[in-house]
mmCIF file of C-alpha atoms and ligand atoms in Angstrom:
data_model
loop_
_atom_site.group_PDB
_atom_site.id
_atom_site.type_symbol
_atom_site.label_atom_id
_atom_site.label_comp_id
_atom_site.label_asym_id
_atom_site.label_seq_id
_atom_site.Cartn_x
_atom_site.Cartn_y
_atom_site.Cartn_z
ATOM 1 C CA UNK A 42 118.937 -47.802 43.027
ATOM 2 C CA UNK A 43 115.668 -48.840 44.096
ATOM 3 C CA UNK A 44 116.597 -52.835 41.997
ATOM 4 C CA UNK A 45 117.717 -56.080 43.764
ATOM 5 C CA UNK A 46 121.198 -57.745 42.332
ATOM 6 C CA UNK A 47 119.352 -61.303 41.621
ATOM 7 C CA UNK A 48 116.183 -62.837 42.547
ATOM 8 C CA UNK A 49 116.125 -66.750 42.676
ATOM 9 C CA UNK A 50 112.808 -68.308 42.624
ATOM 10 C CA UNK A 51 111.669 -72.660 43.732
ATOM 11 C CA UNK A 52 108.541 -74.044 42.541
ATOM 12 C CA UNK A 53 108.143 -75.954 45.666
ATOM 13 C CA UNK A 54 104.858 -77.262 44.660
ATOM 14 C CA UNK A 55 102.658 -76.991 41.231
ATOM 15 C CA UNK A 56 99.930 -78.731 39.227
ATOM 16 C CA UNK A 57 101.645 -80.660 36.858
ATOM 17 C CA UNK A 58 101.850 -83.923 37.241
ATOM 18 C CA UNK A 59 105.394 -84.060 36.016
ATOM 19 C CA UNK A 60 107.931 -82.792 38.823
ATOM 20 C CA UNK A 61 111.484 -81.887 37.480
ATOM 21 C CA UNK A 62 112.106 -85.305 39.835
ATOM 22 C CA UNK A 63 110.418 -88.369 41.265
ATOM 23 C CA UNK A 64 110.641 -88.054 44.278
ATOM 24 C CA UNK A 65 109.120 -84.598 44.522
ATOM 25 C CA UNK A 66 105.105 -84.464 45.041
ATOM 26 C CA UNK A 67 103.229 -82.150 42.718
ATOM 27 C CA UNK A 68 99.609 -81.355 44.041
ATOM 28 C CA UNK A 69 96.892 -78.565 42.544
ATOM 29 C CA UNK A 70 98.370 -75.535 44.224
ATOM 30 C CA UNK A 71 101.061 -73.111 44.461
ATOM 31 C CA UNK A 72 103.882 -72.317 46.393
ATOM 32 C CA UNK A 73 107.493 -70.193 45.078
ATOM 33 C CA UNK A 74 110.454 -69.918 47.340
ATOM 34 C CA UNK A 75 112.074 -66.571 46.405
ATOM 35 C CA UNK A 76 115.493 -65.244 47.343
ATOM 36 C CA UNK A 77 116.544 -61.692 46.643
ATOM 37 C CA UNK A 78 119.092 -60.340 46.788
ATOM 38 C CA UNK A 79 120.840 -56.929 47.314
ATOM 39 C CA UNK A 80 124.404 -56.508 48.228
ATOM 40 C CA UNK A 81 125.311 -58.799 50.869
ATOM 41 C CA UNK A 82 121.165 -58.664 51.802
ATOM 42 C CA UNK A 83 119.035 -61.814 51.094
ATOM 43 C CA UNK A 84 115.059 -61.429 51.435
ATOM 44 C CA UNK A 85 113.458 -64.786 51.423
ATOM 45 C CA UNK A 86 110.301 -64.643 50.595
ATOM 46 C CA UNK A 87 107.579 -67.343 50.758
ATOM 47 C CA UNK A 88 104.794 -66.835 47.650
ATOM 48 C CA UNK A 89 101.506 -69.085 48.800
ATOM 49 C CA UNK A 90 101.772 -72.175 50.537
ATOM 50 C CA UNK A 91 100.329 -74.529 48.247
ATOM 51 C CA UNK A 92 97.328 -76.796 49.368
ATOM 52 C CA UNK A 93 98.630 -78.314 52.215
ATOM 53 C CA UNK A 94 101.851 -78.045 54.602
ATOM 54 C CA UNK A 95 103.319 -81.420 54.387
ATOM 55 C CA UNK A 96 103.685 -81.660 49.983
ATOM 56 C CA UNK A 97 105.410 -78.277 50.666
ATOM 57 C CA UNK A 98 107.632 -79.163 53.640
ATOM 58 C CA UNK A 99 108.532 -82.723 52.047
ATOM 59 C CA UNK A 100 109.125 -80.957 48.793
ATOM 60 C CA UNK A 101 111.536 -77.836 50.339
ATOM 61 C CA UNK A 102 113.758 -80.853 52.345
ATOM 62 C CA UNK A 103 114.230 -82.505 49.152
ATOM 63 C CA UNK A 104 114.868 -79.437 47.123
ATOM 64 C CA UNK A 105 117.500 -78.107 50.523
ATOM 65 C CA UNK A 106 115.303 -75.154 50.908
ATOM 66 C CA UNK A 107 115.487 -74.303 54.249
ATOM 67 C CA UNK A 108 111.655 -72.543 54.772
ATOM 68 C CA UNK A 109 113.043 -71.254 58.896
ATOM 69 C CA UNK A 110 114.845 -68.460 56.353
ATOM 70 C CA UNK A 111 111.666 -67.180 55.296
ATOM 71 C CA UNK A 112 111.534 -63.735 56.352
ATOM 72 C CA UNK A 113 107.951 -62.995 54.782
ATOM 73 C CA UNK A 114 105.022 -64.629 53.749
ATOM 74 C CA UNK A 115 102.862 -63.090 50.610
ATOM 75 C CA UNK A 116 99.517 -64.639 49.846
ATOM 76 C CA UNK A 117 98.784 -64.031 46.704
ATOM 77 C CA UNK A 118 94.370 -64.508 47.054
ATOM 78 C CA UNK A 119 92.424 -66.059 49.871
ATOM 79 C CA UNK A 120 91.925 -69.879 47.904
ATOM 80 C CA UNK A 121 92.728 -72.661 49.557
ATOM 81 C CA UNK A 122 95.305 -74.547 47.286
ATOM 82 C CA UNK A 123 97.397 -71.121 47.861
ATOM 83 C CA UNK A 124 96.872 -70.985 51.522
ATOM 84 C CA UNK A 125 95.765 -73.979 53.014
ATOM 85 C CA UNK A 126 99.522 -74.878 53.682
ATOM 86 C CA UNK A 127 100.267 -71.514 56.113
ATOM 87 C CA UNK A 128 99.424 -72.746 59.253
ATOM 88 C CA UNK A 129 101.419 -75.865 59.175
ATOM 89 C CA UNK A 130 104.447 -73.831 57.174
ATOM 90 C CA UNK A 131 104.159 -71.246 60.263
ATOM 91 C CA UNK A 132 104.773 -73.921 62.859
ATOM 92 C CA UNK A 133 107.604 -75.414 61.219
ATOM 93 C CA UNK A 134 109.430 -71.983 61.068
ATOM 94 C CA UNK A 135 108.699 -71.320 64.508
ATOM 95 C CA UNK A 136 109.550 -67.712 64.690
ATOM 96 C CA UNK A 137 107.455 -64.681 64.422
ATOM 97 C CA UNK A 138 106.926 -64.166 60.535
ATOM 98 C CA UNK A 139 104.509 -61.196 58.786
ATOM 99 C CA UNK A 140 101.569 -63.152 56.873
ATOM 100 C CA UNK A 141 101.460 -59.900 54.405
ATOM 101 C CA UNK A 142 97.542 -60.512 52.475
ATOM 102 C CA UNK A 143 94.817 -58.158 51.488
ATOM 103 C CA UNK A 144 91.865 -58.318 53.313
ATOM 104 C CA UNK A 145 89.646 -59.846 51.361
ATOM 105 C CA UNK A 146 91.816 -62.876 51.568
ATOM 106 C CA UNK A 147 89.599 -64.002 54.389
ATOM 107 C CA UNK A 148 86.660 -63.997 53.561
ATOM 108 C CA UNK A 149 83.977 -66.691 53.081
ATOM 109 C CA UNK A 150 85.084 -67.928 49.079
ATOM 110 C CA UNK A 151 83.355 -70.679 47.032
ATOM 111 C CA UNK A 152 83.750 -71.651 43.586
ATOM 112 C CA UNK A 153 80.297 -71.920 41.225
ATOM 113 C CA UNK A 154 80.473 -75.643 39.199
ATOM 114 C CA UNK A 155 77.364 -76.334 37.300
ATOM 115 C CA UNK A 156 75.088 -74.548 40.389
ATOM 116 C CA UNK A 157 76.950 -76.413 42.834
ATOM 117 C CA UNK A 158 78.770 -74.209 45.209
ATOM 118 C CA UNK A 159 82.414 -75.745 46.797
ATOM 119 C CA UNK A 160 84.508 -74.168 49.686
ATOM 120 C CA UNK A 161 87.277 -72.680 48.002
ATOM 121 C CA UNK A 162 88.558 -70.328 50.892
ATOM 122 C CA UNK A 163 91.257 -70.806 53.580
ATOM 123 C CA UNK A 164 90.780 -74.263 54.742
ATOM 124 C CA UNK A 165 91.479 -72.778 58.272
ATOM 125 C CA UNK A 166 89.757 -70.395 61.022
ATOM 126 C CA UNK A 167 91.253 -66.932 60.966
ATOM 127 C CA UNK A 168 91.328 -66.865 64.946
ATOM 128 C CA UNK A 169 94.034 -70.063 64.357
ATOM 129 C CA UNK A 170 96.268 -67.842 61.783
ATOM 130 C CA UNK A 171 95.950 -64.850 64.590
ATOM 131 C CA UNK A 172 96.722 -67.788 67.344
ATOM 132 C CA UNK A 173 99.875 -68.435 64.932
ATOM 133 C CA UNK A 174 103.425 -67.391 64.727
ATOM 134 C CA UNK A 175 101.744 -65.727 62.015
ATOM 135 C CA UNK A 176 101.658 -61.546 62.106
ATOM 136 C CA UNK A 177 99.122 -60.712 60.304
ATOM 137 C CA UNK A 178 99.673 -58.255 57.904
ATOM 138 C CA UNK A 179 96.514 -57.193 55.867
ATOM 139 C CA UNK A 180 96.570 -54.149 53.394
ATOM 140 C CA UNK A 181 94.594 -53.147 50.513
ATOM 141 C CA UNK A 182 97.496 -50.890 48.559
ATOM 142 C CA UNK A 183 101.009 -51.600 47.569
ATOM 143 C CA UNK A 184 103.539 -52.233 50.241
ATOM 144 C CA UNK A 185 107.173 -52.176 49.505
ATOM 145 C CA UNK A 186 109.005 -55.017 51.145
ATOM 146 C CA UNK A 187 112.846 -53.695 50.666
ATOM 147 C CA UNK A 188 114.246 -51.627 47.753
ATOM 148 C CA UNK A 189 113.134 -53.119 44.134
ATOM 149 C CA UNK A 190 110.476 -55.921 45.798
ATOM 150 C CA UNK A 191 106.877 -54.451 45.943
ATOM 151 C CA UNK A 192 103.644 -56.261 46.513
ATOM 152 C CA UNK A 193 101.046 -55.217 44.241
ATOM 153 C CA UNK A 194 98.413 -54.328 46.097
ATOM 154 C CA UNK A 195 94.968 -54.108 44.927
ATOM 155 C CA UNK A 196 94.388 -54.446 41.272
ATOM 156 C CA UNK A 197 92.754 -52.088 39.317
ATOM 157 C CA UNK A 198 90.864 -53.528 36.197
ATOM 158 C CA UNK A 199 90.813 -51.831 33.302
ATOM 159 C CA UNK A 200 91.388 -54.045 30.849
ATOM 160 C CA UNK A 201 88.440 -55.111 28.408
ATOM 161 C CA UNK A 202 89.040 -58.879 28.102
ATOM 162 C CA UNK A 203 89.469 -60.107 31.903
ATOM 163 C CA UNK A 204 86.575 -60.536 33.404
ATOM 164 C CA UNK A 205 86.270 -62.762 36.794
ATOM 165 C CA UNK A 206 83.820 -65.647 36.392
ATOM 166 C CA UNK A 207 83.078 -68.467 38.344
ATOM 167 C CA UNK A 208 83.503 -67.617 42.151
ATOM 168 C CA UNK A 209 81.142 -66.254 44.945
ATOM 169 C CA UNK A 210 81.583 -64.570 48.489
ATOM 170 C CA UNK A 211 79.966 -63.781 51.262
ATOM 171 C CA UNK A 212 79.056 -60.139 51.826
ATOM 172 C CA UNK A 213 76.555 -58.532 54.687
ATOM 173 C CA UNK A 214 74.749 -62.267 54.769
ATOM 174 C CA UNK A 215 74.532 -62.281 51.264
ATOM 175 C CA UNK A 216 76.043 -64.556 48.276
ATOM 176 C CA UNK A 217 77.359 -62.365 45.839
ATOM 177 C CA UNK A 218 80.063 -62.759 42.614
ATOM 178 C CA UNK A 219 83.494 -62.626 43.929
ATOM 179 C CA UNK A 220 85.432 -60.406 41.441
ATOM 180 C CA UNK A 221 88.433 -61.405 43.832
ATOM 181 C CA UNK A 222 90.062 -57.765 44.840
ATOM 182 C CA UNK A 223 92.622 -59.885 46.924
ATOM 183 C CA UNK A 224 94.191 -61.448 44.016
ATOM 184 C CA UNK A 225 97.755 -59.881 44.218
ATOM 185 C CA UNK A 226 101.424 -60.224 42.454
ATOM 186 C CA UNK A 227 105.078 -59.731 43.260
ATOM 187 C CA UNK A 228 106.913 -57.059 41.965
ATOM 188 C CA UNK A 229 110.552 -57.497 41.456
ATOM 189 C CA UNK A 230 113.280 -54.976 39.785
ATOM 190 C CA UNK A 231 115.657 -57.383 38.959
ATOM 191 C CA UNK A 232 119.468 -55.150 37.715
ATOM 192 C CA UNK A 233 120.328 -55.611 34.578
ATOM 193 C CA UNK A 234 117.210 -57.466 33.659
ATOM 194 C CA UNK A 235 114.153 -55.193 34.428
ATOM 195 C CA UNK A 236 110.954 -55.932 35.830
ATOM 196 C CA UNK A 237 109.359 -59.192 37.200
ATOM 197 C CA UNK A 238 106.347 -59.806 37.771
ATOM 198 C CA UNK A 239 105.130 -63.267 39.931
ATOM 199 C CA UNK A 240 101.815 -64.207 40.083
ATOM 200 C CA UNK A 241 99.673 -66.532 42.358
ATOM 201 C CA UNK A 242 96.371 -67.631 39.480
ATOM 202 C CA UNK A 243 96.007 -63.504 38.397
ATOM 203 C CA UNK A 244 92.571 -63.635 38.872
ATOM 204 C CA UNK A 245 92.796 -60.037 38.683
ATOM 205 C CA UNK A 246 94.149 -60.569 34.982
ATOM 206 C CA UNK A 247 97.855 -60.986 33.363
ATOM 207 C CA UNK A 248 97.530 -57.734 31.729
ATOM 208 C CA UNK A 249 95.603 -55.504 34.529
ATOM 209 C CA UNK A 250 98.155 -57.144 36.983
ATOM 210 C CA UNK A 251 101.299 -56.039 34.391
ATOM 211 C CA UNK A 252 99.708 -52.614 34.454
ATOM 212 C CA UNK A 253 99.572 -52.438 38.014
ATOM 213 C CA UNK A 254 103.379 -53.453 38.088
ATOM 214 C CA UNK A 255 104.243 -50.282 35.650
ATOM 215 C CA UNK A 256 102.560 -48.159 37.776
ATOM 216 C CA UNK A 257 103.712 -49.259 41.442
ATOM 217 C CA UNK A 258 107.450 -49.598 39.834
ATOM 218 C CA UNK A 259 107.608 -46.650 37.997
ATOM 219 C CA UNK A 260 109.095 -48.836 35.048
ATOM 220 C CA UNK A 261 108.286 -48.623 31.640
ATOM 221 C CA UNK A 262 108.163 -52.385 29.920
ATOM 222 C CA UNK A 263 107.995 -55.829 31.908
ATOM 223 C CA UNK A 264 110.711 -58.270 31.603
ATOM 224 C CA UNK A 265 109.177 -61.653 32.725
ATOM 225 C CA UNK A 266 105.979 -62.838 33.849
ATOM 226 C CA UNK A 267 106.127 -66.207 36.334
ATOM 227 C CA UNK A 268 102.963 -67.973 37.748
ATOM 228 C CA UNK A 269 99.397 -69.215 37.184
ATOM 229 C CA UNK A 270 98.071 -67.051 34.261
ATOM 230 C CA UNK A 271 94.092 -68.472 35.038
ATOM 231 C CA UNK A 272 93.776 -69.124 31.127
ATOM 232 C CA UNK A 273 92.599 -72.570 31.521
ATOM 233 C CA UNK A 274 89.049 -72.563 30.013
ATOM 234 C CA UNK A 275 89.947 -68.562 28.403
ATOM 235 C CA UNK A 276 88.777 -68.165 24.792
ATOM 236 C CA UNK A 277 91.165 -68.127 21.933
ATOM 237 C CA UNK A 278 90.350 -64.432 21.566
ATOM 238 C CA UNK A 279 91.370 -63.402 25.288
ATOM 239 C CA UNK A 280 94.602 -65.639 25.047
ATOM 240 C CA UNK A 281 95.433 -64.169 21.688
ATOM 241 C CA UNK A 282 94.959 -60.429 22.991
ATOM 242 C CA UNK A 283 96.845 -61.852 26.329
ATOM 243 C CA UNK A 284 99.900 -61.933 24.441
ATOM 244 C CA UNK A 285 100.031 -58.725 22.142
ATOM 245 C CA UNK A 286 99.508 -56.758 25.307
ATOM 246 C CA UNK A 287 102.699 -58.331 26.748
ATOM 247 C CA UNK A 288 104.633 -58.285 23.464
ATOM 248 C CA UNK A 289 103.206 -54.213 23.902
ATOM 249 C CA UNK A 290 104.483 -54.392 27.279
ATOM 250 C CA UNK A 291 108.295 -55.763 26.412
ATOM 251 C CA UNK A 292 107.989 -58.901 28.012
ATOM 252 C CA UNK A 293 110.645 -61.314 27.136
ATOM 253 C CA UNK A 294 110.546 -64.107 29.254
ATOM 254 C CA UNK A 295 107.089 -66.161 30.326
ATOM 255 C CA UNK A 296 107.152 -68.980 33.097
ATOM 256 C CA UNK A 297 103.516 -70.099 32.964
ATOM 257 C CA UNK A 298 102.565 -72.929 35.450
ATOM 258 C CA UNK A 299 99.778 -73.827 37.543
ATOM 259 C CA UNK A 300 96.310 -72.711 36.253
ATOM 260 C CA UNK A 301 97.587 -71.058 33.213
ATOM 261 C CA UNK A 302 96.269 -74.473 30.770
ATOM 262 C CA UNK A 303 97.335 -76.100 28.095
ATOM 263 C CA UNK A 304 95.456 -74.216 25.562
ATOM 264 C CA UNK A 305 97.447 -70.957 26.644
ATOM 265 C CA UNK A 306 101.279 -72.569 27.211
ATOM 266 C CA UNK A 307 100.661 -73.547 23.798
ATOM 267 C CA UNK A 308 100.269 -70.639 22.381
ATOM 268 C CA UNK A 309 102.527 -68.731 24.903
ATOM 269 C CA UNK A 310 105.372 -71.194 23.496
ATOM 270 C CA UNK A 311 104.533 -70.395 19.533
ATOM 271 C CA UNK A 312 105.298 -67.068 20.078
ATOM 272 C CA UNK A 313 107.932 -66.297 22.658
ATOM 273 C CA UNK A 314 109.572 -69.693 21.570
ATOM 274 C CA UNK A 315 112.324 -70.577 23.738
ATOM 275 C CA UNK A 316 111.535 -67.923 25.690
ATOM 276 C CA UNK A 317 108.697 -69.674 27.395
ATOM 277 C CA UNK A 318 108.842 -72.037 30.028
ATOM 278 C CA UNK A 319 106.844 -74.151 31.829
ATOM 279 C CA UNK A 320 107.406 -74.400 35.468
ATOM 280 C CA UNK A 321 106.783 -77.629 37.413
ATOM 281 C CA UNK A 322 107.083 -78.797 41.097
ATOM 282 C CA UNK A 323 111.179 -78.104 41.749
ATOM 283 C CA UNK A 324 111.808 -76.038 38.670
ATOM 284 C CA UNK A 325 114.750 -73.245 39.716
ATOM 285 C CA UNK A 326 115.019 -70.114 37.977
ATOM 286 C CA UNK A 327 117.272 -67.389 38.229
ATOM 287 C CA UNK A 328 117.080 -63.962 36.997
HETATM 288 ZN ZN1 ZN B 73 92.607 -69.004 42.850
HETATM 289 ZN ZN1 ZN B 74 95.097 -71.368 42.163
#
């Protein structure tokens, strides 16, 4: 069966400023630790590296995860406080590791604030991630990392309420809206649960990126959603119509964190009740 047995996932760094302990360092970022496993098989994987390498390295040693496991790295989109932790993370595992991102990833990315224009791309050259114990891996469709464990791939948008607002790119020369096509998720078919799907900010969209995980998976409903939802700043409409798409879709379980906002937890926790959780810096969850 094309399923993992168990999939065990570590916020080792998030937004809020409330860690699940002191001593760990939350920063504006993300970064997920996530084991899988199948049979006597573990695949570590390491979702995003969070703003910067040391937050994420102090955070793992306090949390005793052990980042030299990590067999694969999945970037989730090209933005800084998702990536600007690699090259650092890459030293400190030391080993030849696949940097698995879509292409657009690298390119030039800003984000638009009142007609100012901020860097909001990988903080680092591209010739220093190819000088890296870094193999670059850089694909525009799904890849399947072992049985049940998929990354998504680009994201086909189709649904009517996300719309991508706010960032711009370079392309031939020119500044143009960024629509981000390298925003991608993690796919996991978790037995006995169903589907999971982890995501990075889904600038793509919760509900095109839940789409994407139907088709790619072949499954039929999503179990749990875990990740930045980018609802901070939605309209009540769009977060309303957020969730009766994924109460269409089956979903039981939602762990937003990270860019999701308040506004959205909210009303993610009025409906699915206990069944939503917020994730902070050194949250462990299980599925
Ligand atoms: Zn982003
Ligand atoms: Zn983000």
């Amino acid at each position: 069966m094309s399923q993992v047995d168990g999939m065990r996932l570590t916020v080792l760094v998030d937004d809020s400023k409330n860690p699940i302990r002191p001593e760990l360092t939350a920063k504006h970022g993300l970064s997920f630790f996530i084991e899988l496993k199948a049979g006597r098989h573990t695949t570590n994987l390491l979702m995003d590296t969070g703003p910067s390498a040391d937050v994420v390295l102090q955070n793992a040693q306090k949390l005793d995860v052990d980042l030299r496991k990590v067999d694969s790295i999945v970037l989730s989109h090209g933005h800084y406080d998702h990536t600007g932790g690699l090259l650092g993370i890459l030293k400190h595992i030391g080993k030849k590791v696949p940097v698995i991102a879509h292409p657009g990833a690298l390119e030039a990315k800003f984000a638009a604030k009142k007609k100012r224009l901020k860097k909001a791309g990988i903080p680092f050259r591209v010739s220093e991630l190819e000088k890296s114990s870094g193999i670059l891996t850089l694909k525009r469709g799904p890849t399947s990392k072992a049985p049940g464990i998929w990354v998504s791939g680009e994201i086909k948008r189709a649904s009517p309420f996300e719309k991508v607002k706010g960032f711009k790119t370079m392309r031939r020369g020119k500044l143009v809206d960024d629509y981000m096509p390298d925003d991608q998720a993690l796919f996991v078919k978790v037995k006995g649960k169903g589907l999971v799907v982890v995501t990075g900010c889904a600038h793509a969209g919760l509900i095109n990126t839940i789409e994407q995980a139907k088709k790619v998976t072949g499954s039929s409903g999503v179990y749990a959603v875990v990740g930045g939802f980018h609802l901070a700043g939605a309209s009540a409409g769009r977060i309303s119509a957020t969730i009766e798409e994924l109460q269409k879709a089956g979903v039981k379980v939602v762990m937003p964190c990270h860019c999701t906002g308040k506004k959205a937890i909210t009303k993610f926790s009025k409906v699915f009740g206990k069944k939503c959780n917020q994730l902070r810096t050194g949250n462990v969850v299980t599925f």
